[in-house]
């Protein structure tokens, strides 16, 4: 069972990119409609590029499909006393362009008849729920991630975290499950080759670059065509995410740090190892 309302989770690095968006509008208890409206007002005043008309509407039951309703009205159905929907609202603040692009992708697919979710919508949903973008400055780091070479990624290249590789969560279900982390906790990762100097920029500048890149990429439905395009990433292995990972023996847990996917993965990993490398947005 998830805990009742609190804000202690914001101290964990998983939530670092959310802190700037709640610093002036974090409610003391479960947010009601007025609190969500204030959150939006503060975000817009700070220049967050939210779609016109977007509003989180408490306990709204849409008549159409969720994504269709959001696309047509700008109203995001939001349940009261619900961590999942709270983090969805914060995801919109952190990733306004990408979240809007994800919604447009769903709307396009529904219009083509993909109501029950085929591979394209499944991939979009997976990214939206438990996805992280992994900016990388060196190809070798992306290859270690996609090749599931965990000791290479987390031990041999430990000093690269924060300087040549990072994790930028977008999936709101990840923030929800992060309230009670456990061995086995994984994200679905999208490695992105970033330009020189990226890691020297402030957090919000890095986030804005990735938000813009992802939004433009999602407008092309050949991008992220199926769920297996995303890589598994055991989050508790990331330096700073879990105290026990300071010991190298932590990574000996082969049930958590798997060397291969459960099914055939080799056909997918090479296609994601250099995403963004030749994209005009990475120049």
Protein backbone atom coordinates (compact mmCIF):
# COMPACT_ATOMS: atom_id res chain seq x y z
CA UNK A 1 0.00 0.00 0.00
CA UNK A 2 1.33 3.42 -0.93
CA UNK A 3 1.76 6.00 1.84
CA UNK A 4 -0.57 8.88 2.53
CA UNK A 5 0.36 12.37 1.38
CA UNK A 6 3.90 13.49 2.15
CA UNK A 7 6.72 15.33 0.37
CA UNK A 8 9.82 13.53 1.69
CA UNK A 9 10.19 11.71 -1.65
CA UNK A 10 11.45 14.93 -3.24
CA UNK A 11 14.83 14.39 -1.56
CA UNK A 12 15.52 11.32 -3.74
CA UNK A 13 17.39 11.95 -7.03
CA UNK A 14 14.57 10.27 -8.99
CA UNK A 15 12.49 13.40 -8.32
CA UNK A 16 15.21 16.02 -8.90
CA UNK A 17 13.69 17.37 -12.10
CA UNK A 18 10.30 17.84 -10.39
CA UNK A 19 11.58 20.06 -7.59
CA UNK A 20 11.69 23.31 -9.60
CA UNK A 21 8.05 22.85 -10.65
CA UNK A 22 6.63 22.39 -7.16
CA UNK A 23 8.89 24.75 -5.22
CA UNK A 24 6.25 27.50 -5.15
CA UNK A 25 3.07 25.47 -5.38
CA UNK A 26 3.50 22.29 -3.33
CA UNK A 27 0.26 21.73 -1.40
CA UNK A 28 0.49 20.74 2.28
CA UNK A 29 -2.02 17.92 1.80
CA UNK A 30 -3.69 16.07 -1.07
CA UNK A 31 -4.24 18.63 -3.84
CA UNK A 32 -7.81 19.63 -4.58
CA UNK A 33 -9.04 21.47 -7.67
CA UNK A 34 -7.81 24.81 -6.35
CA UNK A 35 -4.36 23.37 -5.70
CA UNK A 36 -4.10 21.93 -9.21
CA UNK A 37 -5.24 25.25 -10.68
CA UNK A 38 -2.61 27.08 -8.63
CA UNK A 39 0.03 24.61 -9.81
CA UNK A 40 -0.84 25.49 -13.41
CA UNK A 41 -0.96 29.22 -12.75
CA UNK A 42 2.49 29.20 -11.16
CA UNK A 43 3.90 27.04 -13.98
CA UNK A 44 2.53 29.28 -16.73
CA UNK A 45 3.85 32.37 -14.94
CA UNK A 46 7.27 30.71 -14.86
CA UNK A 47 7.16 30.19 -18.62
CA UNK A 48 6.43 26.46 -18.77
CA UNK A 49 5.32 25.72 -22.35
CA UNK A 50 2.01 24.09 -21.46
CA UNK A 51 -0.61 23.67 -24.19
CA UNK A 52 -3.26 26.36 -24.24
CA UNK A 53 -6.33 25.30 -22.29
CA UNK A 54 -4.64 22.39 -20.48
CA UNK A 55 -6.20 21.85 -17.06
CA UNK A 56 -6.21 19.04 -14.53
CA UNK A 57 -9.84 18.38 -13.63
CA UNK A 58 -10.49 16.48 -10.44
CA UNK A 59 -12.66 13.36 -10.61
CA UNK A 60 -13.72 13.94 -14.20
CA UNK A 61 -15.05 10.91 -16.06
CA UNK A 62 -14.60 11.55 -19.81
CA UNK A 63 -17.25 10.36 -22.22
CA UNK A 64 -14.68 9.61 -24.95
CA UNK A 65 -11.36 7.78 -24.72
CA UNK A 66 -9.00 9.37 -22.21
CA UNK A 67 -6.48 10.50 -24.84
CA UNK A 68 -9.19 11.75 -27.19
CA UNK A 69 -10.79 13.78 -24.41
CA UNK A 70 -7.48 15.36 -23.45
CA UNK A 71 -6.70 16.13 -27.08
CA UNK A 72 -10.08 17.75 -27.79
CA UNK A 73 -10.72 19.63 -24.55
CA UNK A 74 -7.37 20.06 -22.80
CA UNK A 75 -8.96 18.56 -19.69
CA UNK A 76 -6.85 15.90 -17.98
CA UNK A 77 -9.02 13.64 -15.79
CA UNK A 78 -7.35 13.64 -12.37
CA UNK A 79 -8.40 11.52 -9.42
CA UNK A 80 -8.38 13.03 -5.95
CA UNK A 81 -6.03 11.45 -3.37
CA UNK A 82 -4.20 9.58 -6.09
CA UNK A 83 -0.39 9.49 -6.35
CA UNK A 84 -0.44 8.26 -9.94
CA UNK A 85 -2.45 11.25 -11.15
CA UNK A 86 -0.48 13.71 -9.03
CA UNK A 87 2.72 12.58 -10.70
CA UNK A 88 1.03 12.68 -14.10
CA UNK A 89 0.30 16.36 -13.50
CA UNK A 90 3.93 16.98 -12.57
CA UNK A 91 5.07 15.10 -15.67
CA UNK A 92 3.09 17.58 -17.77
CA UNK A 93 4.93 20.45 -16.08
CA UNK A 94 8.37 18.92 -16.59
CA UNK A 95 7.76 17.58 -20.11
CA UNK A 96 5.02 19.80 -21.59
CA UNK A 97 5.99 19.37 -25.26
CA UNK A 98 6.68 15.64 -25.03
CA UNK A 99 3.49 14.91 -23.08
CA UNK A 100 1.46 16.81 -25.66
CA UNK A 101 3.22 14.90 -28.45
CA UNK A 102 2.50 11.58 -26.73
CA UNK A 103 -1.16 12.52 -26.54
CA UNK A 104 -1.21 13.47 -30.24
CA UNK A 105 0.38 10.10 -31.09
CA UNK A 106 -2.43 8.29 -29.28
CA UNK A 107 -5.05 10.43 -30.98
CA UNK A 108 -3.56 9.72 -34.42
CA UNK A 109 -3.48 5.99 -33.71
CA UNK A 110 -7.06 5.98 -32.44
CA UNK A 111 -8.17 7.82 -35.57
CA UNK A 112 -6.57 5.04 -37.63
CA UNK A 113 -8.53 2.44 -35.68
CA UNK A 114 -5.89 1.43 -33.12
CA UNK A 115 -8.37 1.70 -30.28
CA UNK A 116 -7.28 -1.40 -28.37
CA UNK A 117 -3.59 -0.40 -28.51
CA UNK A 118 -1.21 -1.96 -30.94
CA UNK A 119 2.60 -1.74 -30.81
CA UNK A 120 2.75 2.02 -31.47
CA UNK A 121 0.39 2.96 -28.66
CA UNK A 122 1.88 0.35 -26.35
CA UNK A 123 5.33 1.88 -26.82
CA UNK A 124 3.98 5.38 -26.17
CA UNK A 125 2.18 4.18 -23.05
CA UNK A 126 5.28 2.40 -21.75
CA UNK A 127 7.36 5.55 -22.15
CA UNK A 128 4.62 7.67 -20.57
CA UNK A 129 4.19 5.35 -17.58
CA UNK A 130 7.66 4.00 -16.75
CA UNK A 131 10.05 5.61 -19.20
CA UNK A 132 13.30 7.46 -18.62
CA UNK A 133 15.45 9.29 -21.10
CA UNK A 134 19.13 8.50 -20.69
CA UNK A 135 21.29 11.25 -22.20
CA UNK A 136 24.74 9.91 -23.04
CA UNK A 137 27.87 11.71 -24.17
CA UNK A 138 29.77 8.59 -25.23
CA UNK A 139 28.57 5.78 -27.45
CA UNK A 140 30.22 3.19 -25.17
CA UNK A 141 27.85 4.13 -22.35
CA UNK A 142 24.79 3.65 -24.56
CA UNK A 143 26.16 0.30 -25.70
CA UNK A 144 26.66 -0.81 -22.09
CA UNK A 145 23.04 0.11 -21.35
CA UNK A 146 21.51 -1.54 -24.39
CA UNK A 147 23.81 -4.54 -24.00
CA UNK A 148 22.77 -4.91 -20.33
CA UNK A 149 26.41 -4.80 -19.23
CA UNK A 150 25.54 -3.64 -15.75
CA UNK A 151 28.93 -3.87 -14.07
CA UNK A 152 30.45 -1.94 -16.96
CA UNK A 153 27.76 0.72 -16.70
CA UNK A 154 27.52 1.03 -12.92
CA UNK A 155 31.01 0.08 -11.68
CA UNK A 156 33.59 0.58 -14.43
CA UNK A 157 31.92 3.84 -15.55
CA UNK A 158 30.63 4.91 -12.16
CA UNK A 159 32.35 8.29 -12.33
CA UNK A 160 30.60 9.04 -15.63
CA UNK A 161 27.19 9.35 -13.98
CA UNK A 162 26.21 12.99 -13.94
CA UNK A 163 29.00 14.01 -16.30
CA UNK A 164 28.58 11.76 -19.37
CA UNK A 165 25.36 9.89 -18.60
CA UNK A 166 22.25 10.70 -16.60
CA UNK A 167 18.66 9.59 -16.04
CA UNK A 168 15.73 11.92 -16.74
CA UNK A 169 12.43 10.27 -15.78
CA UNK A 170 9.26 11.01 -17.72
CA UNK A 171 7.10 8.07 -16.60
CA UNK A 172 4.72 9.11 -13.86
CA UNK A 173 4.20 5.50 -12.71
CA UNK A 174 7.93 5.39 -11.93
CA UNK A 175 7.56 8.30 -9.54
CA UNK A 176 4.62 6.51 -7.94
CA UNK A 177 6.49 3.22 -7.45
CA UNK A 178 9.51 5.20 -6.27
CA UNK A 179 7.57 5.97 -3.09
CA UNK A 180 8.30 2.38 -2.05
CA UNK A 181 11.35 1.19 -4.05
CA UNK A 182 12.18 -2.50 -4.07
CA UNK A 183 14.63 -4.93 -5.63
CA UNK A 184 13.27 -5.63 -9.08
CA UNK A 185 12.29 -1.99 -9.70
CA UNK A 186 13.07 -1.20 -13.35
CA UNK A 187 12.46 1.55 -15.85
CA UNK A 188 12.18 1.45 -19.61
CA UNK A 189 15.05 3.51 -20.96
CA UNK A 190 15.51 5.52 -24.13
CA UNK A 191 19.21 6.38 -24.57
CA UNK A 192 19.78 9.68 -26.37
CA UNK A 193 23.08 10.87 -27.78
CA UNK A 194 23.47 14.50 -26.75
CA UNK A 195 25.74 17.26 -28.03
CA UNK A 196 29.03 18.33 -26.51
CA UNK A 197 28.50 20.61 -23.54
CA UNK A 198 25.09 19.15 -22.66
CA UNK A 199 26.10 18.00 -19.19
CA UNK A 200 27.57 21.38 -18.33
CA UNK A 201 24.18 23.07 -18.67
CA UNK A 202 21.77 23.69 -15.77
CA UNK A 203 19.15 21.02 -15.10
CA UNK A 204 16.25 22.94 -16.60
CA UNK A 205 18.21 23.66 -19.79
CA UNK A 206 19.02 19.96 -20.18
CA UNK A 207 15.40 19.05 -19.52
CA UNK A 208 14.13 21.58 -22.07
CA UNK A 209 16.52 20.23 -24.72
CA UNK A 210 15.33 16.68 -24.16
CA UNK A 211 11.67 17.72 -24.02
CA UNK A 212 11.96 19.50 -27.37
CA UNK A 213 13.93 16.63 -28.94
CA UNK A 214 11.48 13.99 -27.75
CA UNK A 215 8.41 15.98 -28.80
CA UNK A 216 9.72 16.44 -32.33
CA UNK A 217 10.78 12.81 -32.56
CA UNK A 218 7.34 11.57 -31.48
CA UNK A 219 5.66 13.37 -34.36
CA UNK A 220 7.21 10.72 -36.63
CA UNK A 221 5.35 7.46 -36.07
CA UNK A 222 8.33 5.43 -37.27
CA UNK A 223 10.13 6.58 -34.11
CA UNK A 224 9.64 4.27 -31.11
CA UNK A 225 7.47 1.85 -33.13
CA UNK A 226 7.17 -0.92 -30.53
CA UNK A 227 7.72 -1.47 -26.79
CA UNK A 228 10.92 -3.47 -27.19
CA UNK A 229 12.63 -0.42 -28.63
CA UNK A 230 13.00 0.65 -24.99
CA UNK A 231 15.73 -0.90 -22.81
CA UNK A 232 15.33 -2.27 -19.28
CA UNK A 233 17.15 -0.25 -16.64
CA UNK A 234 17.39 -1.53 -13.03
CA UNK A 235 17.01 1.76 -11.20
CA UNK A 236 18.50 0.73 -7.87
CA UNK A 237 21.84 0.26 -9.63
CA UNK A 238 22.17 3.95 -10.46
CA UNK A 239 24.75 5.65 -8.22
CA UNK A 240 22.97 7.62 -5.51
CA UNK A 241 19.67 5.80 -5.93
CA UNK A 242 20.13 3.05 -3.30
CA UNK A 243 22.63 2.93 -0.42
CA UNK A 244 23.48 -0.74 -0.93
CA UNK A 245 24.87 -0.11 -4.42
CA UNK A 246 27.95 1.49 -2.89
CA UNK A 247 29.17 -2.11 -2.52
CA UNK A 248 30.23 -3.77 -5.78
CA UNK A 249 28.72 -7.06 -4.60
CA UNK A 250 25.27 -5.49 -4.90
CA UNK A 251 25.53 -5.98 -8.66
CA UNK A 252 26.08 -9.73 -8.27
CA UNK A 253 22.32 -10.23 -7.95
CA UNK A 254 21.75 -11.80 -11.37
CA UNK A 255 17.99 -12.06 -10.80
CA UNK A 256 17.83 -8.25 -10.74
CA UNK A 257 20.78 -7.33 -12.94
CA UNK A 258 19.93 -9.67 -15.78
CA UNK A 259 22.40 -10.12 -18.60
CA UNK A 260 19.70 -10.64 -21.22
CA UNK A 261 16.02 -9.97 -21.64
CA UNK A 262 13.62 -12.80 -20.93
CA UNK A 263 12.91 -13.14 -24.64
CA UNK A 264 14.93 -12.49 -27.81
CA UNK A 265 16.36 -9.00 -27.39
CA UNK A 266 19.27 -8.90 -29.79
CA UNK A 267 17.18 -7.63 -32.69
CA UNK A 268 16.20 -4.47 -30.79
CA UNK A 269 19.19 -3.24 -28.82
CA UNK A 270 21.30 -2.06 -31.72
CA UNK A 271 18.50 0.19 -32.95
CA UNK A 272 18.42 2.24 -29.76
CA UNK A 273 22.08 2.54 -28.86
CA UNK A 274 22.65 5.74 -30.83
CA UNK A 275 19.23 7.41 -30.88
CA UNK A 276 19.66 11.09 -31.55
CA UNK A 277 23.21 10.72 -32.85
CA UNK A 278 22.39 11.78 -36.38
CA UNK A 279 19.29 13.80 -35.53
CA UNK A 280 19.37 17.49 -36.54
CA UNK A 281 18.33 18.34 -32.98
CA UNK A 282 21.54 16.89 -31.62
CA UNK A 283 23.78 19.19 -33.61
